[in-house]
mmCIF file of C-alpha atoms and ligand atoms in Angstrom:
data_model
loop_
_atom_site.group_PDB
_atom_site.id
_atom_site.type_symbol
_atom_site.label_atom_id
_atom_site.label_comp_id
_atom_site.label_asym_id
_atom_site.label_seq_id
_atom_site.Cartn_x
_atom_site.Cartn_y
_atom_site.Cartn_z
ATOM 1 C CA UNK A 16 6.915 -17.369 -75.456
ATOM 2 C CA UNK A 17 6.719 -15.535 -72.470
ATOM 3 C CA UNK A 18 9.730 -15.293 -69.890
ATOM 4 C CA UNK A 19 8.620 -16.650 -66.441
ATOM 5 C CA UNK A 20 8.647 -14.498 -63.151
ATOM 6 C CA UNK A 21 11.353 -16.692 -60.723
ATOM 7 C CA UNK A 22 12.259 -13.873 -59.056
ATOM 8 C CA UNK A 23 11.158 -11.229 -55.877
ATOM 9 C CA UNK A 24 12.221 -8.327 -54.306
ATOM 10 C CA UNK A 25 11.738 -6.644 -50.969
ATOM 11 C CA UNK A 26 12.543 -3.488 -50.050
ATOM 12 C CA UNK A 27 12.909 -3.541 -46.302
ATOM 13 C CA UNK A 28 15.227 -0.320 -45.811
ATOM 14 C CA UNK A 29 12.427 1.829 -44.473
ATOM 15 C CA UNK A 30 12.698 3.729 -40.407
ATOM 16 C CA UNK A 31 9.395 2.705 -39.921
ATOM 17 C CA UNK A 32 9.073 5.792 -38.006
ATOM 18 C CA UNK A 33 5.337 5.409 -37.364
ATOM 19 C CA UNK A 34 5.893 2.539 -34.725
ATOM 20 C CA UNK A 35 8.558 3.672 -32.878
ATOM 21 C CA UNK A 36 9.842 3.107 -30.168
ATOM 22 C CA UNK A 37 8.809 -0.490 -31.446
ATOM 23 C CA UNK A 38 11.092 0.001 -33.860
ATOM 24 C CA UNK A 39 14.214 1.382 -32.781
ATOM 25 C CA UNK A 40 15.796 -1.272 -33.011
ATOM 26 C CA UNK A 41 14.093 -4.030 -34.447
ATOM 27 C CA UNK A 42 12.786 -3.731 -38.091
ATOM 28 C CA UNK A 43 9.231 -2.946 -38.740
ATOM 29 C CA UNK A 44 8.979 -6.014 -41.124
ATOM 30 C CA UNK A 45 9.584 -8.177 -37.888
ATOM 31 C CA UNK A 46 6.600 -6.886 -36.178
ATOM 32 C CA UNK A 47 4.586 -10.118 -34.758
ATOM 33 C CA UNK A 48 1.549 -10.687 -36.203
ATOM 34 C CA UNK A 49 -0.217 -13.402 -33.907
ATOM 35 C CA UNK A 50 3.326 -15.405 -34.125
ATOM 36 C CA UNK A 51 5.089 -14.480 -37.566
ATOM 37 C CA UNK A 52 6.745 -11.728 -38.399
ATOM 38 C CA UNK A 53 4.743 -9.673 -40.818
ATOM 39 C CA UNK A 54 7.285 -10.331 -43.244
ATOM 40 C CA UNK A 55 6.800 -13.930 -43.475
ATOM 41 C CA UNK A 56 3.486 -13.625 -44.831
ATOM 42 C CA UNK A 57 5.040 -11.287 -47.565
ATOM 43 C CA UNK A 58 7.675 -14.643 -48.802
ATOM 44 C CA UNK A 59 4.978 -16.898 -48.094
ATOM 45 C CA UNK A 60 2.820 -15.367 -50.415
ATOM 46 C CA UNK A 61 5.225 -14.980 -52.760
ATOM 47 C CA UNK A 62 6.470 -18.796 -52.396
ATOM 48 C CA UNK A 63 2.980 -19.949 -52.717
ATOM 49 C CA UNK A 64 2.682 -18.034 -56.241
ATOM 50 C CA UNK A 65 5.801 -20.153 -57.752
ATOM 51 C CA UNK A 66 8.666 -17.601 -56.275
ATOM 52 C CA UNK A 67 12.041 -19.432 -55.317
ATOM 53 C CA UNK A 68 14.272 -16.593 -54.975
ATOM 54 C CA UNK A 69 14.111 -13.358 -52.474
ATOM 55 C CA UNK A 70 16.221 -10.367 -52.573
ATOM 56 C CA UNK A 71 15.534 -7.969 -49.960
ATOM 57 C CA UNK A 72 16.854 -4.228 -50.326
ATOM 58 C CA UNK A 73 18.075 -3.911 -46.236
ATOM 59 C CA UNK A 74 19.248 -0.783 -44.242
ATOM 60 C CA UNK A 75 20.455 -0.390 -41.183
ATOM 61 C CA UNK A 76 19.324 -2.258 -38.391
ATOM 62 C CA UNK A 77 18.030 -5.761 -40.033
ATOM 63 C CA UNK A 78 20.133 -8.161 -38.901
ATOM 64 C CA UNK A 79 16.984 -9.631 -37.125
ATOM 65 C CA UNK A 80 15.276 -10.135 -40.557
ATOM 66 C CA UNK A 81 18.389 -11.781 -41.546
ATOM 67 C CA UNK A 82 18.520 -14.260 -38.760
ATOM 68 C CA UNK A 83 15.345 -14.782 -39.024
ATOM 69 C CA UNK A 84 15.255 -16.162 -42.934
ATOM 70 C CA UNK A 85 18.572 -18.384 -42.153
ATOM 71 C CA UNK A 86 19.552 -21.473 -40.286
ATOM 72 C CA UNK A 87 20.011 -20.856 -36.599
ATOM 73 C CA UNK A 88 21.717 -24.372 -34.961
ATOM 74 C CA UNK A 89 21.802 -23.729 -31.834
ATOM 75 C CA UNK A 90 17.950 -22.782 -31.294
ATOM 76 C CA UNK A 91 17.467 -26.507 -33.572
ATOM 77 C CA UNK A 92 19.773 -28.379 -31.452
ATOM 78 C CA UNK A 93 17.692 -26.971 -28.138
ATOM 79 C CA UNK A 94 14.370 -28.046 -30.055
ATOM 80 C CA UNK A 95 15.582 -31.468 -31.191
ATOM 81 C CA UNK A 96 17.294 -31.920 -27.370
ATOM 82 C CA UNK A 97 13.589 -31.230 -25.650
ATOM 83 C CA UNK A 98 12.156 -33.085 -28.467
ATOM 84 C CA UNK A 99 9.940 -30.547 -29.449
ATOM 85 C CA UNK A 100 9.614 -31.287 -33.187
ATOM 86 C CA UNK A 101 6.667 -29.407 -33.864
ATOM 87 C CA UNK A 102 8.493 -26.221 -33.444
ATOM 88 C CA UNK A 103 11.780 -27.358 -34.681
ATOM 89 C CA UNK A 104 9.809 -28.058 -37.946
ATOM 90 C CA UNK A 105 8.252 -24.508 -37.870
ATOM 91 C CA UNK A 106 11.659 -22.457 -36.890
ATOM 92 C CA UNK A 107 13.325 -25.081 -40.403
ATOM 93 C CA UNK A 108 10.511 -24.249 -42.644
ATOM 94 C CA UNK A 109 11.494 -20.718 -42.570
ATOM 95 C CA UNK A 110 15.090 -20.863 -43.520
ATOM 96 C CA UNK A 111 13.881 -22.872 -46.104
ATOM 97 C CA UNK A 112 11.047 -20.970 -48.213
ATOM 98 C CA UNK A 113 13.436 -19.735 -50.495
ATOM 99 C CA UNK A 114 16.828 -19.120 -51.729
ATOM 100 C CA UNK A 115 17.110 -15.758 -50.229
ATOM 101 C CA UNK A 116 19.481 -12.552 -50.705
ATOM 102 C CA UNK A 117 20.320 -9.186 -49.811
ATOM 103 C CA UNK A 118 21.460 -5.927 -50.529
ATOM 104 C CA UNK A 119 21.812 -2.567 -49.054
ATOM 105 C CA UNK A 120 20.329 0.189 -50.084
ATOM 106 C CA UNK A 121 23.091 2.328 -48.194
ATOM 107 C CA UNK A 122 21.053 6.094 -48.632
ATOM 108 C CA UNK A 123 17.531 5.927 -47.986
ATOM 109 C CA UNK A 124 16.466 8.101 -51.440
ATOM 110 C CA UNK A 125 12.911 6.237 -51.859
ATOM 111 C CA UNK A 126 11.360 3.244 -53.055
ATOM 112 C CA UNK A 127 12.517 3.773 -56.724
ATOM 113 C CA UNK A 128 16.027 4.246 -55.764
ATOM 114 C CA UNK A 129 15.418 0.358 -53.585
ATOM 115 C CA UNK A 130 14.251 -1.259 -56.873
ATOM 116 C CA UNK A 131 16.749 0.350 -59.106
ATOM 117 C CA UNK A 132 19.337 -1.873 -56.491
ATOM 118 C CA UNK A 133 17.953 -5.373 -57.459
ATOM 119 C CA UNK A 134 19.148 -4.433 -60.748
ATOM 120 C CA UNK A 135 22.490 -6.560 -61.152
ATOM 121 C CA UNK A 136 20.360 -9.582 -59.361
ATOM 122 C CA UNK A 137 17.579 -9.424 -60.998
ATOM 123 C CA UNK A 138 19.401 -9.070 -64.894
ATOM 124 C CA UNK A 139 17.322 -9.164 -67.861
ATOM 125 C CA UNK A 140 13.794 -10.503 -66.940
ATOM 126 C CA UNK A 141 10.534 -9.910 -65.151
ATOM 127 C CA UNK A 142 10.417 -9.578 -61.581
ATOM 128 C CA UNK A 143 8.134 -9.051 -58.501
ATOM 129 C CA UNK A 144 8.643 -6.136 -55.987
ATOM 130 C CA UNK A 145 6.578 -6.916 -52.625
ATOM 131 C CA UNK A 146 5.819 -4.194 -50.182
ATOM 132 C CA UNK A 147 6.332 -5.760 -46.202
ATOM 133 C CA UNK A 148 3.304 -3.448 -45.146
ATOM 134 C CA UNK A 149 0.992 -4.822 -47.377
ATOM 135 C CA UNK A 150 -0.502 -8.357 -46.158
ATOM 136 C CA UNK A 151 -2.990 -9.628 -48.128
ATOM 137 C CA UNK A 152 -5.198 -12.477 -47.091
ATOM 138 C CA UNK A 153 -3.824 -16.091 -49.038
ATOM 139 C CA UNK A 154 -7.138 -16.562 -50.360
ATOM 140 C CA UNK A 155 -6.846 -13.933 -53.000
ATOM 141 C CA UNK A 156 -4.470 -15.323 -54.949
ATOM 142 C CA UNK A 157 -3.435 -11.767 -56.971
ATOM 143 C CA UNK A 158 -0.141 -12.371 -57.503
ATOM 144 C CA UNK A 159 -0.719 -15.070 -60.075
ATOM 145 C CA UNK A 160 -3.278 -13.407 -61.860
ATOM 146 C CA UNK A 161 -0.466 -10.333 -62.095
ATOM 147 C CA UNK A 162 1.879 -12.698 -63.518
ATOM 148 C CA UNK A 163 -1.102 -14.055 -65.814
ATOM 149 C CA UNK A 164 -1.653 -10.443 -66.810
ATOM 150 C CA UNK A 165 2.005 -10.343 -67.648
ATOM 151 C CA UNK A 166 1.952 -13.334 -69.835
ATOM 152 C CA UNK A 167 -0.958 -12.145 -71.923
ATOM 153 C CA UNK A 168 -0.105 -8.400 -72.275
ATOM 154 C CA UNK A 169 3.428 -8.186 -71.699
ATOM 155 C CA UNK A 170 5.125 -4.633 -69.858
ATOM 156 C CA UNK A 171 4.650 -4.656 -66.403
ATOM 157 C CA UNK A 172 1.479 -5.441 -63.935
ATOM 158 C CA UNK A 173 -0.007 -3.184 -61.169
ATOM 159 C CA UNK A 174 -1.877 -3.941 -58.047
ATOM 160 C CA UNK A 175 -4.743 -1.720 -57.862
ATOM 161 C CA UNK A 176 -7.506 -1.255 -55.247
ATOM 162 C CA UNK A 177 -10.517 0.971 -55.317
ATOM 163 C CA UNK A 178 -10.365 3.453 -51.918
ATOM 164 C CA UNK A 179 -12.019 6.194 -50.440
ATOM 165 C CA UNK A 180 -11.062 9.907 -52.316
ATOM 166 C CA UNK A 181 -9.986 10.690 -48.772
ATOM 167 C CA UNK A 182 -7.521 7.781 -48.677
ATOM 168 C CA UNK A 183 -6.069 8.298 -52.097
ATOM 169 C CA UNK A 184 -3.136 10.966 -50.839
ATOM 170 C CA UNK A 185 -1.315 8.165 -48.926
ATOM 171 C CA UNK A 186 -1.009 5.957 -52.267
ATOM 172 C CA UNK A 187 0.277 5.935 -56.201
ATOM 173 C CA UNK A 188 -2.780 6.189 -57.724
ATOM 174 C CA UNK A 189 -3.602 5.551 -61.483
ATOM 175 C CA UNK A 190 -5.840 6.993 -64.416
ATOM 176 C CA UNK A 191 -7.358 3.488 -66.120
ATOM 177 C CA UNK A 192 -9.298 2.853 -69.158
ATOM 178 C CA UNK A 193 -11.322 -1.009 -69.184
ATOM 179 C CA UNK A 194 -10.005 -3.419 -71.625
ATOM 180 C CA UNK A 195 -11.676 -6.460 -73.008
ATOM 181 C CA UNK A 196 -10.969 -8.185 -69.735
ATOM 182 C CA UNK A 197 -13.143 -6.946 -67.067
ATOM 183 C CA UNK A 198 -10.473 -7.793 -64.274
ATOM 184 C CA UNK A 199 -7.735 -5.892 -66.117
ATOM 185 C CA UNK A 200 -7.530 -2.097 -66.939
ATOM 186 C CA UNK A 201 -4.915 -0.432 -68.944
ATOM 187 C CA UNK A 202 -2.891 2.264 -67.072
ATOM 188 C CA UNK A 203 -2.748 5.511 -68.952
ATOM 189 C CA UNK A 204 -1.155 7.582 -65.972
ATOM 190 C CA UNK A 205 0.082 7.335 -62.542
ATOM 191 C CA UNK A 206 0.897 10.274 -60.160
ATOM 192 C CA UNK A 207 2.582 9.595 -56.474
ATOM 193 C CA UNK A 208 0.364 10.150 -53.572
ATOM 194 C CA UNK A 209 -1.887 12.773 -55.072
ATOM 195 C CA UNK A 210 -4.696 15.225 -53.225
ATOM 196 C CA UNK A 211 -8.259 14.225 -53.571
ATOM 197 C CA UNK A 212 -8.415 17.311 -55.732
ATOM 198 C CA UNK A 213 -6.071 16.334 -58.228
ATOM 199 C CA UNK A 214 -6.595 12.630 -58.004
ATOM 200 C CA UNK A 215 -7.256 11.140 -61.416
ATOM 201 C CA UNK A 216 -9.148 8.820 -59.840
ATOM 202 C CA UNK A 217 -9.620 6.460 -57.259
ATOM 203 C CA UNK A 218 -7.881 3.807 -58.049
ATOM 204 C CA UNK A 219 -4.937 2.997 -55.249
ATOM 205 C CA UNK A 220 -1.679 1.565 -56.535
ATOM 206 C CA UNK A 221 -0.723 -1.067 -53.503
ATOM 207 C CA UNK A 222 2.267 -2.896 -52.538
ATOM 208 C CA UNK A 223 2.630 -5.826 -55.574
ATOM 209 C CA UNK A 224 3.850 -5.440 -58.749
ATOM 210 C CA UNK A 225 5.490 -7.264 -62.194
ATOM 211 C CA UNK A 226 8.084 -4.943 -63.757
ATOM 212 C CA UNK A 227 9.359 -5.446 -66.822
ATOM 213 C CA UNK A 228 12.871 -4.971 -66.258
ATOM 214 C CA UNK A 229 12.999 -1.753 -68.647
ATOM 215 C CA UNK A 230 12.192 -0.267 -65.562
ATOM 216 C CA UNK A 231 15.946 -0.052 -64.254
ATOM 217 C CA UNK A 232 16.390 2.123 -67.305
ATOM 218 C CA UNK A 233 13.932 4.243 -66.154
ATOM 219 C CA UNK A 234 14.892 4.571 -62.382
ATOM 220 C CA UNK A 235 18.280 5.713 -63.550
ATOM 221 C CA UNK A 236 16.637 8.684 -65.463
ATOM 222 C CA UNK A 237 14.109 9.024 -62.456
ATOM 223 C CA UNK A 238 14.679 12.489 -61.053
ATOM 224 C CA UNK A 239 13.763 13.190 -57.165
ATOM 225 C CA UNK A 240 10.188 13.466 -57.412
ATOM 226 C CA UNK A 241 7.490 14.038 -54.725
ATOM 227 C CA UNK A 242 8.985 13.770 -51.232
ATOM 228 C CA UNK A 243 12.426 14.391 -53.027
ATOM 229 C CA UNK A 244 12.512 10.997 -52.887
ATOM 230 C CA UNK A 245 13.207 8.395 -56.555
ATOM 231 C CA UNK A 246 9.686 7.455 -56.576
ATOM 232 C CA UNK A 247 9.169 3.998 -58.347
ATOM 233 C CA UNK A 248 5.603 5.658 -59.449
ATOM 234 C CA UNK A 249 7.364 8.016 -61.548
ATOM 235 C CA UNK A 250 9.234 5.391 -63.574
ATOM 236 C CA UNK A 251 6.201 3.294 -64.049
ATOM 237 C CA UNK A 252 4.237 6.121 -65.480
ATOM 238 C CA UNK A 253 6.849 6.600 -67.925
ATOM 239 C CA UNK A 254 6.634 2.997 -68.650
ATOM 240 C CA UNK A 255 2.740 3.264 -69.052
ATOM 241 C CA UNK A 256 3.163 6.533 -71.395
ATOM 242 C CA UNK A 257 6.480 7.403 -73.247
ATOM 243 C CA UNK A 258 7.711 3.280 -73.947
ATOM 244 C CA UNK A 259 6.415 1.666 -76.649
ATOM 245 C CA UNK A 260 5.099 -1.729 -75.802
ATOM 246 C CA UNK A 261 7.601 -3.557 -77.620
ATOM 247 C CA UNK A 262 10.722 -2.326 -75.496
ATOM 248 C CA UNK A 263 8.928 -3.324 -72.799
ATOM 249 C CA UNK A 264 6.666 -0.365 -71.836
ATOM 250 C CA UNK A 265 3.152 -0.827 -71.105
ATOM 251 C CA UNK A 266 1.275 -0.940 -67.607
ATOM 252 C CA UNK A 267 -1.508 -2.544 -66.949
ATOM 253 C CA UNK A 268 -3.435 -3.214 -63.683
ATOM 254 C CA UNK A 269 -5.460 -6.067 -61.958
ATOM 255 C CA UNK A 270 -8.311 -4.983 -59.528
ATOM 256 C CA UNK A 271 -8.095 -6.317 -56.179
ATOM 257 C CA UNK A 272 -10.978 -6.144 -54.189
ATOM 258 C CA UNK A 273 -10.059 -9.075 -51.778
ATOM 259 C CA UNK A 274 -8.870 -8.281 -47.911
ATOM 260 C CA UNK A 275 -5.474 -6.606 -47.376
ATOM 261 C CA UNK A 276 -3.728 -4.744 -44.487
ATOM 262 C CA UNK A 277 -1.397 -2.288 -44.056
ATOM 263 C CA UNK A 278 0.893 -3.255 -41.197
ATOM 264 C CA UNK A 279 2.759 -0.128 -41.229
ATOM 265 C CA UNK A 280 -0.458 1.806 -40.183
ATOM 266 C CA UNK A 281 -1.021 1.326 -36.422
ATOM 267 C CA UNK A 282 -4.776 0.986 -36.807
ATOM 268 C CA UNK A 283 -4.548 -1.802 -39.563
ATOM 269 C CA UNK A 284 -1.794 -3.883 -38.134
ATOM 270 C CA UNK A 285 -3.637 -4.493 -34.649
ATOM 271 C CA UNK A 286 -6.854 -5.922 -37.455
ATOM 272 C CA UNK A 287 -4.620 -7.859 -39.118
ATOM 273 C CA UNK A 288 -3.614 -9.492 -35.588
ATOM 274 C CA UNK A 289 -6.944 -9.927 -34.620
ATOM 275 C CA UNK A 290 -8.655 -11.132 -37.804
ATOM 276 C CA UNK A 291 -5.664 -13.628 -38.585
ATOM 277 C CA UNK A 292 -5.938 -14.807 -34.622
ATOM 278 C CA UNK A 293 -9.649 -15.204 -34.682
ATOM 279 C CA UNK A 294 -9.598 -17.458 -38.221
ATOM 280 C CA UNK A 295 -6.513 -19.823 -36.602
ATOM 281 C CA UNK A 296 -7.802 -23.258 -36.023
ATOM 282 C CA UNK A 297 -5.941 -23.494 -33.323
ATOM 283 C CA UNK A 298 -6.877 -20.237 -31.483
ATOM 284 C CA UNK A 299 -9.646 -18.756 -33.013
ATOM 285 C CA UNK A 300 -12.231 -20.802 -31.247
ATOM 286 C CA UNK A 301 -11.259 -19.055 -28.097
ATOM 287 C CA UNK A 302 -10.158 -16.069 -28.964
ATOM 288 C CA UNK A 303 -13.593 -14.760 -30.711
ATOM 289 C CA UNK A 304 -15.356 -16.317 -27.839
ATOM 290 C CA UNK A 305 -13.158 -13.443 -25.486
ATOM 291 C CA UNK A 306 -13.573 -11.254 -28.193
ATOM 292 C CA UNK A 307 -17.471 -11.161 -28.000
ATOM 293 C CA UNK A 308 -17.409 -11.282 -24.784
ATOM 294 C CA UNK A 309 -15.130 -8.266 -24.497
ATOM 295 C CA UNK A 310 -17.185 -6.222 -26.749
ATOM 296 C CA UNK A 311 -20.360 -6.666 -25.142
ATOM 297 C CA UNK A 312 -19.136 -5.674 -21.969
ATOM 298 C CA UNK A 313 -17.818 -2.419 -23.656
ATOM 299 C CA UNK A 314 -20.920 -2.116 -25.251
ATOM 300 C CA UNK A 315 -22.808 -1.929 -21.354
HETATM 301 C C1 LIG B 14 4.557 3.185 -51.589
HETATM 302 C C2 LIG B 14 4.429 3.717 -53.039
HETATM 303 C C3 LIG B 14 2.995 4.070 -53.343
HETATM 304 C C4 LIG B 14 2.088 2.888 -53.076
HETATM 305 C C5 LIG B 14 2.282 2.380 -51.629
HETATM 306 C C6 LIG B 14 1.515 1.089 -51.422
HETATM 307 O O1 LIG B 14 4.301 4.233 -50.711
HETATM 308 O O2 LIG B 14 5.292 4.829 -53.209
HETATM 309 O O3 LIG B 14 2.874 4.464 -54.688
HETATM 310 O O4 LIG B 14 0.750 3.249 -53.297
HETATM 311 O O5 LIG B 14 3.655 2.125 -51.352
HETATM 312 O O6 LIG B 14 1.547 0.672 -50.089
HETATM 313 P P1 LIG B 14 4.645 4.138 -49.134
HETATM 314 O O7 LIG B 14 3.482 3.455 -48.509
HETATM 315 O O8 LIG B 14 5.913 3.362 -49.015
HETATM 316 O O9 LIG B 14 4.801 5.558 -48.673
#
């Protein structure tokens, strides 16, 4: 019988250089988009797929993302006081959404080096890592499917997105062959952020994955790869090439071709603010109306 996935983990130890000075001092994960942090959408999602415990991998500088997850009684007492219930519901929910935990990373040596971290938390079983840059859009359910993959093939599950050659140096990207399932492929090799040149395809590795936990093995072997940074791609192709299946190698991926954003790219964060705006009930109607009206007036 297969082990379930209970568990998650977030690495949130990045600079997020690219939106500075936004970021100085306030995580990038806390970003606003419309009026939740971008990180919320990342727990929510996982929540949603059967998740009920959290570890995020912090730095420096995250205390915000830690208030932000926990009780706060003074801002509840100030809600109930004005009687604004609505809100006091909202800021409750939050705390709530999961049993939630940290660590720090302590030396920022790459995303493999923030997995291999979880490891004492996260013990013998299959686990989620979630990427805060990547939002995708509720109605594509992928993270169940990845844990269905799981459950039928075993190892561990990748998230994988067809992109443009010219995009394909800014993600892991992975060599696939079809299997009997035409929404799964089987991983054969993964390189970390390749050129167009050299890609083995186009097939982007983004920010949601099922490890088997053989992967902490792996990290610890992981040498400093591209960047000179532990590169969690590294480990995983090792997983996909040199393990047999039965100690818990094995990769296989799930095509996503639903909508996603990258909130750590400038240009894709302010879409994700204005396509998540415009579908709101609550402000949607209005806002596309200014938005059309805005765009024609460019447009003359
Ligand atoms: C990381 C991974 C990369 C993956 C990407 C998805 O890169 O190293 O393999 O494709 O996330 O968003 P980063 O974007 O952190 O540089």
């Amino acid at each position: 019988m297969s082990v379930p996935v209970r568990k998650a983990v977030m690495p949130v130890a990045g600079l997020g250089t690219r939106f500075l000075p936004a970021t100085k001092a306030t995580p990038k994960e806390m970003l606003p988009v419309v009026d939740k942090p971008a990180i919320q959408y990342v727990v929510e999602e996982a929540v949603e797929a059967g998740i009920s415990d959290v570890l995020f991998v912090t730095g420096r500088a995250k205390y915000g993302l830690e208030d932000h997850f926990d009780r706060l009684p003074f801002l509840e007492q100030a809600l109930e006081a004005k009687g604004d219930l609505d809100r006091l519901r909202q800021v409750r929910e939050v705390a709530d959404l999961a049993d939630v935990h940290y660590v720090r990373q302590g030396e920022p040596l790459g995303l493999g080096h923030a997995v291999l971290m979880a490891a004492l938390h996260i013990g013998n079983e299959p686990f989620l890592v979630l990427l805060g840059d990547d939002i995708i859009d509720r109605r594509n359910p992928v993270l169940t499917q990845m844990m269905n993959a799981r459950a039928q093939h075993g190892g561990s599950v990748l998230c994988l997105m067809e992109v443009d050659p010219s995009q394909i140096h800014l993600y892991g990207c992975a060599a696939v062959e079809a299997t009997d399932d035409s929404t799964i492929v089987r991983v054969t090799d993964l390189v970390e952020k390749p050129d167009a040149a050299s890609a083995p395809s186009n097939y982007a590795v983004i920010g949601r994955y099922v490890l088997d936990p053989r992967i902490f093995a792996e990290l610890e072997r992981t040498k400093p790869g591209r960047g000179g940074e532990i590169q969690l791609t590294d480990a995983l192709r090792t997983l996909a090439v040199d393990v047999p299946a039965g100690e818990g190698g094995g990769v296989v991926g799930v095509v996503f071709n639903g909508r996603r954003y990258d909130t750590g790219d400038k240009l894709s964060y302010l879409q994700a603010v204005v396509q998540i705006a415009a579908e709101r009930d609550d402000l949607g109607p209005s806002f596309r109306e200014w938005l059309r009206e805005t765009v024609q007036a460019w447009e003359h």
